[in-house]
Amino acid sequence: MINLVLFGPPGSGKGTQAAFLIEKYRLIHISTGDLFRYEMSHHTKLGQEARAYMAKGELVPDSVTIGMLRNKVEKHPETQGFIFDGFPRTIPQAEALDALLISKGTEVAGLISLDVGEEEIVQRILLRGQTSGRADDNDEATVRKRIAVYQSETAPVFDYYAEKGKSHIINGLGTIDDIAERLSDVVESFGKD
Ligand code: AMP
């Protein structure tokens, strides 16, 4: 199995690149943000729980998020691997992911971070907000809050996997194809060192 963590601030292109990676490597894509939006649109209890946090640009509590992620992983015992997009976002989430994968006899192969500067991502998200229908993409204060939360709570996850020799950074600027090629180069280096 090959399990990838696609990492980077909101608006860095994780969703776009995940679409390319699932096609190329036949992996299951798990975006916790997409899962929460699905739950909200179906008015489930989980969706209700997540709504207020998402609207404010804050993280949904780990207890809720980890349980949801675990359920999703359990649904795909036959897969060749997963792409985790927007998860893990905290150290406890990373520890829970590692424990879950170890219990299945596998592990995170690597984390790949898309490097994009703050002003670029603010502009990208506000532009996306014109068509995404996402309330959290439309308000600049909420967008900046999400970036601040990324810096304080999520960026340490990069160091967590770096200590295990698993973190990689690629330039997140350029065309979709350029970035996809950089990503493939990293994915193909896994298992060779
Ligand atoms: P995203 O689509 O990844 O930008 O996520 C949108 C929002 O969903 C975030 O701002 C959080 O409120 C929530 N969310 C998504 N993934 C997580 C996660 N792994 N942990 C906590 N909250 C999350």
PDB file of N, CA and C in Angstrom, residues 6 11-24 114 116 120 124 127-128 170-185:
ATOM      1  N   LEU A   6      -1.151  14.691   1.564  1.00  0.00           N
ATOM      2  CA  LEU A   6      -0.994  15.893   0.743  1.00  0.00           C
ATOM      3  C   LEU A   6      -1.200  17.074   1.683  1.00  0.00           C
ATOM      4  N   GLY A  11      -5.927  26.483   0.152  1.00  0.00           N
ATOM      5  CA  GLY A  11      -5.731  27.182  -1.116  1.00  0.00           C
ATOM      6  C   GLY A  11      -4.418  26.863  -1.807  1.00  0.00           C
ATOM      7  N   SER A  12      -3.665  25.876  -1.289  1.00  0.00           N
ATOM      8  CA  SER A  12      -2.362  25.592  -1.909  1.00  0.00           C
ATOM      9  C   SER A  12      -2.483  24.626  -3.085  1.00  0.00           C
ATOM     10  N   GLY A  13      -3.705  24.114  -3.343  1.00  0.00           N
ATOM     11  CA  GLY A  13      -3.895  23.256  -4.513  1.00  0.00           C
ATOM     12  C   GLY A  13      -3.982  21.776  -4.200  1.00  0.00           C
ATOM     13  N   LYS A  14      -4.211  21.426  -2.938  1.00  0.00           N
ATOM     14  CA  LYS A  14      -4.233  20.013  -2.552  1.00  0.00           C
ATOM     15  C   LYS A  14      -5.351  19.249  -3.277  1.00  0.00           C
ATOM     16  N   GLY A  15      -6.539  19.829  -3.301  1.00  0.00           N
ATOM     17  CA  GLY A  15      -7.671  19.138  -3.939  1.00  0.00           C
ATOM     18  C   GLY A  15      -7.417  18.912  -5.424  1.00  0.00           C
ATOM     19  N   THR A  16      -6.901  19.927  -6.084  1.00  0.00           N
ATOM     20  CA  THR A  16      -6.618  19.832  -7.526  1.00  0.00           C
ATOM     21  C   THR A  16      -5.603  18.735  -7.802  1.00  0.00           C
ATOM     22  N   GLN A  17      -4.558  18.708  -7.010  1.00  0.00           N
ATOM     23  CA  GLN A  17      -3.505  17.714  -7.240  1.00  0.00           C
ATOM     24  C   GLN A  17      -3.946  16.318  -6.803  1.00  0.00           C
ATOM     25  N   ALA A  18      -4.814  16.235  -5.801  1.00  0.00           N
ATOM     26  CA  ALA A  18      -5.315  14.917  -5.379  1.00  0.00           C
ATOM     27  C   ALA A  18      -6.032  14.254  -6.547  1.00  0.00           C
ATOM     28  N   ALA A  19      -6.779  15.043  -7.312  1.00  0.00           N
ATOM     29  CA  ALA A  19      -7.528  14.490  -8.447  1.00  0.00           C
ATOM     30  C   ALA A  19      -6.559  13.842  -9.443  1.00  0.00           C
ATOM     31  N   PHE A  20      -5.427  14.476  -9.653  1.00  0.00           N
ATOM     32  CA  PHE A  20      -4.420  13.911 -10.553  1.00  0.00           C
ATOM     33  C   PHE A  20      -3.805  12.631  -9.963  1.00  0.00           C
ATOM     34  N   LEU A  21      -3.500  12.653  -8.681  1.00  0.00           N
ATOM     35  CA  LEU A  21      -2.823  11.506  -8.050  1.00  0.00           C
ATOM     36  C   LEU A  21      -3.710  10.260  -7.995  1.00  0.00           C
ATOM     37  N   ILE A  22      -5.014  10.456  -7.741  1.00  0.00           N
ATOM     38  CA  ILE A  22      -5.886   9.264  -7.671  1.00  0.00           C
ATOM     39  C   ILE A  22      -5.968   8.595  -9.032  1.00  0.00           C
ATOM     40  N   GLU A  23      -5.981   9.408 -10.061  1.00  0.00           N
ATOM     41  CA  GLU A  23      -6.034   8.881 -11.428  1.00  0.00           C
ATOM     42  C   GLU A  23      -4.762   8.092 -11.742  1.00  0.00           C
ATOM     43  N   LYS A  24      -3.631   8.698 -11.404  1.00  0.00           N
ATOM     44  CA  LYS A  24      -2.353   8.089 -11.784  1.00  0.00           C
ATOM     45  C   LYS A  24      -2.003   6.862 -10.940  1.00  0.00           C
ATOM     46  N   LEU A 114       2.778  21.423  -0.344  1.00  0.00           N
ATOM     47  CA  LEU A 114       2.771  22.363  -1.479  1.00  0.00           C
ATOM     48  C   LEU A 114       3.086  23.748  -0.932  1.00  0.00           C
ATOM     49  N   VAL A 116       3.261  27.546  -1.041  1.00  0.00           N
ATOM     50  CA  VAL A 116       2.675  28.725  -1.695  1.00  0.00           C
ATOM     51  C   VAL A 116       2.615  29.837  -0.649  1.00  0.00           C
ATOM     52  N   GLU A 120      -0.572  34.967  -2.021  1.00  0.00           N
ATOM     53  CA  GLU A 120      -1.064  34.192  -3.172  1.00  0.00           C
ATOM     54  C   GLU A 120      -2.270  33.327  -2.755  1.00  0.00           C
ATOM     55  N   ARG A 124      -6.112  33.410  -4.123  1.00  0.00           N
ATOM     56  CA  ARG A 124      -6.689  32.195  -4.738  1.00  0.00           C
ATOM     57  C   ARG A 124      -7.995  31.804  -4.064  1.00  0.00           C
ATOM     58  N   LEU A 127     -10.863  34.155  -4.839  1.00  0.00           N
ATOM     59  CA  LEU A 127     -11.308  33.906  -6.218  1.00  0.00           C
ATOM     60  C   LEU A 127     -12.159  32.638  -6.271  1.00  0.00           C
ATOM     61  N   ARG A 128     -11.671  31.582  -5.592  1.00  0.00           N
ATOM     62  CA  ARG A 128     -12.426  30.320  -5.539  1.00  0.00           C
ATOM     63  C   ARG A 128     -13.792  30.558  -4.896  1.00  0.00           C
ATOM     64  N   ILE A 170       7.399  20.721  -2.103  1.00  0.00           N
ATOM     65  CA  ILE A 170       7.574  21.082  -3.512  1.00  0.00           C
ATOM     66  C   ILE A 170       7.006  22.479  -3.740  1.00  0.00           C
ATOM     67  N   ASN A 171       7.504  23.136  -4.769  1.00  0.00           N
ATOM     68  CA  ASN A 171       7.017  24.452  -5.139  1.00  0.00           C
ATOM     69  C   ASN A 171       5.577  24.315  -5.647  1.00  0.00           C
ATOM     70  N   GLY A 172       4.653  25.040  -5.005  1.00  0.00           N
ATOM     71  CA  GLY A 172       3.238  24.946  -5.380  1.00  0.00           C
ATOM     72  C   GLY A 172       2.809  25.993  -6.387  1.00  0.00           C
ATOM     73  N   LEU A 173       3.775  26.696  -6.983  1.00  0.00           N
ATOM     74  CA  LEU A 173       3.443  27.700  -8.002  1.00  0.00           C
ATOM     75  C   LEU A 173       3.743  27.126  -9.378  1.00  0.00           C
ATOM     76  N   GLY A 174       2.928  27.495 -10.350  1.00  0.00           N
ATOM     77  CA  GLY A 174       3.140  27.024 -11.723  1.00  0.00           C
ATOM     78  C   GLY A 174       1.854  26.439 -12.254  1.00  0.00           C
ATOM     79  N   THR A 175       1.938  25.792 -13.408  1.00  0.00           N
ATOM     80  CA  THR A 175       0.721  25.210 -13.979  1.00  0.00           C
ATOM     81  C   THR A 175       0.378  23.924 -13.225  1.00  0.00           C
ATOM     82  N   ILE A 176      -0.857  23.474 -13.381  1.00  0.00           N
ATOM     83  CA  ILE A 176      -1.293  22.229 -12.723  1.00  0.00           C
ATOM     84  C   ILE A 176      -0.373  21.085 -13.148  1.00  0.00           C
ATOM     85  N   ASP A 177      -0.024  21.055 -14.430  1.00  0.00           N
ATOM     86  CA  ASP A 177       0.839  19.969 -14.933  1.00  0.00           C
ATOM     87  C   ASP A 177       2.239  20.038 -14.354  1.00  0.00           C
ATOM     88  N   ASP A 178       2.773  21.253 -14.223  1.00  0.00           N
ATOM     89  CA  ASP A 178       4.125  21.403 -13.637  1.00  0.00           C
ATOM     90  C   ASP A 178       4.141  20.831 -12.226  1.00  0.00           C
ATOM     91  N   ILE A 179       3.117  21.188 -11.466  1.00  0.00           N
ATOM     92  CA  ILE A 179       3.084  20.779 -10.056  1.00  0.00           C
ATOM     93  C   ILE A 179       2.863  19.263  -9.970  1.00  0.00           C
ATOM     94  N   ALA A 180       2.001  18.748 -10.843  1.00  0.00           N
ATOM     95  CA  ALA A 180       1.744  17.296 -10.869  1.00  0.00           C
ATOM     96  C   ALA A 180       3.044  16.542 -11.149  1.00  0.00           C
ATOM     97  N   GLU A 181       3.865  17.089 -12.032  1.00  0.00           N
ATOM     98  CA  GLU A 181       5.126  16.415 -12.361  1.00  0.00           C
ATOM     99  C   GLU A 181       6.069  16.419 -11.153  1.00  0.00           C
ATOM    100  N   ARG A 182       6.122  17.566 -10.461  1.00  0.00           N
ATOM    101  CA  ARG A 182       6.974  17.625  -9.250  1.00  0.00           C
ATOM    102  C   ARG A 182       6.491  16.604  -8.218  1.00  0.00           C
ATOM    103  N   LEU A 183       5.169  16.502  -8.083  1.00  0.00           N
ATOM    104  CA  LEU A 183       4.604  15.549  -7.117  1.00  0.00           C
ATOM    105  C   LEU A 183       4.961  14.114  -7.491  1.00  0.00           C
ATOM    106  N   SER A 184       4.792  13.788  -8.762  1.00  0.00           N
ATOM    107  CA  SER A 184       5.096  12.418  -9.218  1.00  0.00           C
ATOM    108  C   SER A 184       6.543  12.060  -8.938  1.00  0.00           C
ATOM    109  N   ASP A 185       7.441  13.033  -9.151  1.00  0.00           N
ATOM    110  CA  ASP A 185       8.863  12.756  -8.904  1.00  0.00           C
ATOM    111  C   ASP A 185       9.076  12.342  -7.446  1.00  0.00           C
TER     112      ASP A 185
END
